[in-house]
Amino acid sequence: MDNNIFTTANLCLMTGNANPELAKKIADYIGVDIFETFVGKFNNGETQVMIGDSIRGKDIFIIQPTSQPVNDNLMELLIMADACKRASAHSITAVVPYYAYARQDRKTRGREPISAKLVANLMVTAGMSRILTVDLHAGQIQGFFDIPVDHLAAAPVFADYFNEHDFGGELVVVSPDLGGVTRARNLADFLKAPIAIIEKRRPRPGEAEVMSIIGDVKDKVALMIDDIVDTAGSLCEGAKALKRLGAKSVLAACSHGVLSKNAVEKINNSDIEKIVITDTIALPPEKQSEKIVVLSMAKSIGDVILRIQSRRSVSQLFR
């Protein structure tokens, strides 16, 4: 990075409590300090935000994934934005590497909310002027916002990691469902590999049942790609099916490591040899495993922040 190209004089990075480690990495890459901001709680449990110094006329970037505890982290983000707006900030960009409620993006039965749209409305109402996020569960969520959305993909970061390994031409990128084909194709293009598709159904929320696999996986190194690993049920069942159909080994790459309930235990006991995630969600010590590799999105996010700040094209980074 050539710092002479960019201007950081008016740039102000803030972070809540969701992922301060990622915020620090981004700040170090950009070459700025994280602005002094207290984000805590009052005695009654309400979120308290105090900004340490004047931010009048500043371009604010609030780094705050809405990961677990989802509602606490979301409220921190909204209240921080409101505080910045009332302190006469010039612009407020919400850097939300993991966007919560993204799987509630449509009505699948009567009397259901579209929570992803509600969260978008809340962010705009709180004063956000731009959103920067990573691998939305559904790209159409960008249309829920009436402000600019910069939508980063983790595929280049994954590709850099897997291109360091020699798979001898035996790698095949596998989409765990029909809806993830575009994501799989994107990574496959980076890795110059073919793709396969797992056809599955969900008998109940949070459960997946593999029906069939489209494509050739026999004697291949199968790399499953998904945006979220939550309970890990889909990945583990997919890995079992891939091994049953003759895959030599099974790897996985998922942008957001939610890893709820006993997901890590499932992964440790599964046919998956290695699962690669990013640091969009902080990985606590109790969820760490020899099978889990964490890659950082700090450089990718930092480059976008610098281009936004210096009014340069962001789309060039997506090519």
Coordinates of C-alpha atoms in Angstrom, one line a residue:
M1 CA 0.0 0.0 0.0
D2 CA 1.3 3.4 -1.0
N3 CA 0.1 5.8 1.8
N4 CA 1.0 8.8 -0.4
I5 CA -2.0 8.0 -2.6
F6 CA -4.5 8.3 0.2
T7 CA -5.5 11.0 2.6
T8 CA -6.4 10.0 6.2
A9 CA -6.5 13.5 7.7
N10 CA -10.2 13.5 8.2
L11 CA -10.7 9.7 8.7
C12 CA -11.9 8.5 12.1
L13 CA -12.1 4.8 13.0
M14 CA -14.3 3.7 15.9
T15 CA -15.3 0.3 17.2
G16 CA -17.8 -1.2 19.6
N17 CA -17.3 -4.4 21.5
A18 CA -18.2 -6.9 18.8
N19 CA -14.7 -7.3 17.3
P20 CA -12.1 -4.9 18.5
E21 CA -9.3 -7.2 17.3
L22 CA -10.4 -6.8 13.7
A23 CA -10.7 -3.0 14.2
K24 CA -7.2 -2.9 15.5
K25 CA -5.8 -4.8 12.5
I26 CA -7.7 -2.5 10.1
A27 CA -6.4 0.6 12.0
D28 CA -2.8 -0.7 11.9
Y29 CA -3.1 -1.4 8.2
I30 CA -4.4 2.0 7.4
G31 CA -2.0 3.7 9.7
V32 CA -4.3 5.5 12.1
D33 CA -5.3 5.1 15.7
I34 CA -8.8 4.0 16.8
F35 CA -10.6 7.0 18.1
E36 CA -11.2 7.1 21.9
T37 CA -14.8 6.0 22.4
F38 CA -16.4 4.4 25.5
V39 CA -19.0 1.8 24.7
G40 CA -20.5 0.1 27.7
K41 CA -23.7 -0.3 29.7
F42 CA -25.6 1.7 32.3
N43 CA -26.5 -0.2 35.5
N44 CA -29.9 -1.0 34.1
G45 CA -28.4 -2.7 31.0
E46 CA -28.9 0.0 28.5
T47 CA -26.1 0.8 26.1
Q48 CA -23.9 3.8 26.9
V49 CA -21.8 5.6 24.4
M50 CA -19.4 8.5 25.1
I51 CA -17.1 10.0 22.4
G52 CA -13.9 11.2 23.7
D53 CA -13.2 14.3 21.6
S54 CA -14.7 16.5 18.8
I55 CA -15.6 14.7 15.6
R56 CA -17.2 17.7 13.9
G57 CA -16.7 17.4 10.2
K58 CA -15.0 14.0 10.4
D59 CA -15.6 11.0 8.2
I60 CA -16.5 8.3 10.7
F61 CA -16.1 4.5 10.1
I62 CA -17.7 2.4 12.8
I63 CA -16.3 -1.2 12.7
Q64 CA -19.0 -3.4 14.3
P65 CA -20.1 -6.8 13.0
T66 CA -23.5 -7.6 14.4
S67 CA -22.5 -11.0 15.7
Q68 CA -23.4 -12.7 19.0
P69 CA -24.8 -11.2 21.2
V70 CA -26.6 -9.9 18.1
N71 CA -29.0 -7.5 19.6
D72 CA -26.4 -5.9 22.0
N73 CA -23.9 -5.4 19.1
L74 CA -26.6 -4.0 16.8
M75 CA -27.8 -1.5 19.5
E76 CA -24.2 -0.5 20.1
L77 CA -23.8 0.2 16.3
L78 CA -27.1 2.2 16.1
I79 CA -26.4 4.3 19.3
M80 CA -22.8 5.0 18.2
A81 CA -24.1 6.2 14.8
D82 CA -26.7 8.4 16.5
A83 CA -24.0 9.9 18.8
C84 CA -21.8 10.7 15.7
K85 CA -24.7 12.3 13.8
R86 CA -25.6 14.5 16.8
A87 CA -21.9 15.4 17.1
S88 CA -21.9 16.9 13.6
A89 CA -19.9 14.2 11.8
H90 CA -19.5 14.8 8.1
S91 CA -20.3 11.2 7.2
I92 CA -20.9 7.9 9.0
T93 CA -19.9 4.6 7.4
A94 CA -21.0 1.4 9.1
V95 CA -18.4 -1.3 8.6
V96 CA -20.5 -4.4 9.3
P97 CA -18.4 -7.4 8.2
Y98 CA -21.1 -9.7 9.4
Y99 CA -24.7 -8.5 8.8
A100 CA -27.1 -10.1 11.3
Y101 CA -30.7 -11.2 10.3
A102 CA -29.5 -11.6 6.7
R103 CA -31.2 -15.0 6.5
Q104 CA -34.6 -13.4 7.2
D105 CA -34.6 -11.6 3.8
R106 CA -38.0 -12.8 2.6
K107 CA -41.3 -14.3 3.7
T108 CA -41.4 -18.0 3.4
R109 CA -44.7 -18.4 5.1
G110 CA -47.5 -16.2 6.4
R111 CA -47.1 -13.7 9.2
E112 CA -43.3 -13.7 9.1
P113 CA -41.1 -10.5 9.4
I114 CA -38.5 -9.5 6.9
S115 CA -36.0 -8.7 9.6
A116 CA -33.1 -8.0 7.2
K117 CA -35.1 -5.0 5.8
L118 CA -36.0 -3.8 9.3
V119 CA -32.3 -3.8 10.3
A120 CA -31.4 -1.8 7.1
N121 CA -34.1 0.7 8.0
L122 CA -32.7 1.1 11.5
M123 CA -29.2 1.7 10.2
V124 CA -30.4 4.4 7.8
T125 CA -32.6 6.0 10.5
A126 CA -29.7 6.0 13.0
G127 CA -27.7 8.2 10.6
M128 CA -25.5 5.9 8.4
S129 CA -24.5 7.4 5.1
R130 CA -22.9 4.2 3.7
I131 CA -22.6 0.5 4.6
L132 CA -19.5 -1.7 4.0
T133 CA -20.1 -5.4 4.5
V134 CA -18.7 -8.8 3.6
D135 CA -20.6 -11.7 1.8
L136 CA -24.2 -11.0 2.5
H137 CA -26.3 -14.1 2.7
A138 CA -28.3 -12.8 -0.1
G139 CA -26.9 -10.1 -2.4
Q140 CA -30.3 -8.6 -2.9
I141 CA -30.2 -7.2 0.7
Q142 CA -28.1 -4.4 -0.8
G143 CA -31.4 -3.2 -2.3
F144 CA -32.9 -2.8 1.2
F145 CA -30.8 0.3 1.7
D146 CA -31.4 3.7 0.2
I147 CA -27.7 4.6 0.8
P148 CA -24.6 3.2 -0.9
V149 CA -23.5 -0.4 0.0
D150 CA -20.0 -1.7 -0.7
H151 CA -20.3 -5.5 -0.7
L152 CA -16.9 -7.3 -0.3
A153 CA -16.3 -11.0 -1.1
A154 CA -14.0 -13.2 0.9
A155 CA -13.3 -15.3 -2.1
P156 CA -10.0 -13.5 -3.0
V157 CA -8.7 -14.1 0.5
F158 CA -9.7 -17.8 0.4
A159 CA -8.1 -18.1 -3.1
D160 CA -4.8 -16.7 -1.8
Y161 CA -4.8 -19.2 0.9
F162 CA -5.7 -22.3 -1.2
N163 CA -3.4 -21.3 -4.1
E164 CA -0.5 -21.8 -1.7
H165 CA -1.3 -25.5 -1.7
D166 CA -0.7 -27.9 -4.5
F167 CA -3.7 -30.0 -5.1
G168 CA -2.3 -31.6 -8.3
G169 CA -5.3 -30.6 -10.4
E170 CA -7.7 -32.6 -8.2
L171 CA -9.5 -29.7 -6.6
V172 CA -13.2 -29.2 -7.1
V173 CA -15.2 -26.4 -5.5
V174 CA -18.5 -27.5 -4.1
S175 CA -21.6 -25.4 -3.4
P176 CA -23.5 -26.8 -0.4
D177 CA -26.8 -25.9 -2.0
L178 CA -28.3 -24.5 -5.3
G179 CA -28.4 -21.0 -3.9
G180 CA -24.7 -20.8 -3.4
V181 CA -23.6 -21.7 -7.0
T182 CA -22.6 -18.1 -7.8
R183 CA -20.3 -18.0 -4.8
A184 CA -18.8 -21.3 -5.7
R185 CA -18.3 -20.3 -9.3
N186 CA -16.5 -17.1 -8.1
L187 CA -14.0 -19.0 -6.0
A188 CA -13.6 -21.7 -8.7
D189 CA -12.6 -19.0 -11.2
F190 CA -9.9 -17.8 -8.8
L191 CA -8.7 -21.3 -8.3
K192 CA -9.2 -22.4 -11.9
A193 CA -11.1 -25.5 -10.7
P194 CA -14.4 -27.1 -11.7
I195 CA -17.5 -27.0 -9.5
A196 CA -20.0 -29.4 -8.1
I197 CA -23.4 -28.8 -6.4
I198 CA -25.0 -30.5 -3.4
E199 CA -28.8 -30.7 -3.7
K200 CA -30.4 -30.7 -0.3
R201 CA -33.6 -30.0 1.5
R202 CA -34.3 -28.6 5.0
P203 CA -36.9 -30.7 6.8
R204 CA -36.7 -28.3 9.8
P205 CA -34.9 -25.0 10.4
G206 CA -31.3 -25.5 11.2
E207 CA -31.3 -29.1 9.7
A208 CA -30.2 -30.2 6.2
E209 CA -30.6 -33.4 4.3
V210 CA -28.5 -34.2 1.3
M211 CA -30.5 -35.5 -1.7
S212 CA -27.9 -35.8 -4.4
I213 CA -24.6 -34.3 -5.8
I214 CA -24.3 -32.7 -9.2
G215 CA -20.8 -33.0 -10.7
D216 CA -17.8 -35.3 -10.4
V217 CA -16.1 -35.6 -7.0
K218 CA -14.6 -39.1 -7.1
D219 CA -10.9 -39.1 -6.2
K220 CA -11.1 -35.3 -5.9
V221 CA -10.2 -32.8 -3.1
A222 CA -13.7 -31.3 -2.5
L223 CA -13.7 -27.7 -1.2
M224 CA -17.1 -26.7 0.1
I225 CA -17.7 -22.9 0.1
D226 CA -20.5 -21.1 2.0
D227 CA -21.1 -17.7 3.5
I228 CA -22.0 -18.8 7.0
V229 CA -21.2 -21.8 9.2
D230 CA -23.7 -21.7 12.0
T231 CA -24.6 -25.1 13.5
A232 CA -22.3 -26.8 10.9
G233 CA -25.0 -29.3 10.1
S234 CA -25.1 -28.6 6.4
L235 CA -21.3 -28.8 6.0
C236 CA -20.9 -32.0 8.0
E237 CA -23.7 -33.8 6.2
G238 CA -22.3 -32.5 2.9
A239 CA -18.8 -33.8 3.8
K240 CA -20.3 -37.2 4.6
A241 CA -22.0 -37.4 1.3
L242 CA -18.9 -36.3 -0.6
K243 CA -16.8 -39.0 1.1
R244 CA -19.5 -41.5 0.3
L245 CA -19.3 -40.6 -3.4
G246 CA -15.5 -41.1 -3.4
A247 CA -14.0 -37.7 -2.6
K248 CA -10.4 -38.1 -1.6
S249 CA -10.7 -35.4 1.1
V250 CA -13.0 -32.6 2.1
L251 CA -12.1 -29.0 3.0
A252 CA -14.4 -26.1 3.7
A253 CA -14.3 -22.3 3.4
C254 CA -16.9 -20.1 5.1
S255 CA -16.8 -16.3 5.4
H256 CA -18.6 -16.0 8.7
G257 CA -17.9 -18.4 11.6
V258 CA -21.0 -18.1 13.7
L259 CA -20.4 -21.6 15.1
S260 CA -23.4 -21.8 17.4
K261 CA -24.2 -24.5 19.9
N262 CA -22.0 -27.6 19.4
A263 CA -20.8 -26.7 15.9
V264 CA -17.1 -27.0 16.8
E265 CA -17.7 -30.5 18.2
K266 CA -19.6 -31.5 15.0
I267 CA -16.7 -30.2 12.9
N268 CA -14.1 -32.1 15.0
N269 CA -16.0 -35.3 14.6
S270 CA -16.8 -34.8 10.9
D271 CA -15.1 -35.9 7.6
I272 CA -14.0 -32.3 7.1
E273 CA -10.2 -32.1 7.3
K274 CA -9.9 -28.3 7.6
I275 CA -12.4 -25.4 7.6
V276 CA -11.1 -22.0 6.8
I277 CA -13.1 -18.9 8.1
T278 CA -12.4 -15.2 8.3
D279 CA -12.3 -12.9 11.2
T280 CA -15.5 -11.0 10.4
I281 CA -16.7 -12.6 13.7
A282 CA -14.3 -12.9 16.6
L283 CA -13.4 -16.5 17.4
P284 CA -13.4 -17.0 21.2
P285 CA -10.9 -19.4 22.8
E286 CA -13.6 -22.0 23.5
K287 CA -14.5 -22.3 19.8
Q288 CA -10.9 -22.7 18.5
S289 CA -9.9 -26.0 17.0
E290 CA -7.0 -27.6 15.1
K291 CA -9.4 -28.0 12.2
I292 CA -10.3 -24.3 12.1
V293 CA -8.1 -21.8 10.3
V294 CA -8.8 -18.1 10.6
L295 CA -7.9 -15.6 7.8
S296 CA -8.1 -11.9 8.2
M297 CA -10.3 -9.5 6.2
A298 CA -8.4 -6.5 7.6
K299 CA -6.4 -5.6 4.5
S300 CA -9.4 -6.0 2.2
I301 CA -11.6 -3.9 4.4
G302 CA -8.8 -1.4 5.0
D303 CA -8.3 -0.9 1.2
V304 CA -12.0 -0.2 0.7
I305 CA -12.1 2.3 3.6
L306 CA -9.1 4.2 2.1
R307 CA -10.7 4.3 -1.3
I308 CA -14.0 5.5 0.1
Q309 CA -12.2 8.2 2.1
S310 CA -10.1 9.4 -0.9
R311 CA -13.2 9.4 -3.2
R312 CA -11.7 6.7 -5.5
S313 CA -13.4 3.8 -7.2
V314 CA -14.0 0.8 -5.0
S315 CA -15.2 -1.5 -7.8
Q316 CA -11.6 -1.9 -9.0
L317 CA -10.9 -3.9 -5.9
F318 CA -13.8 -6.3 -6.7
R319 CA -12.3 -7.4 -10.0

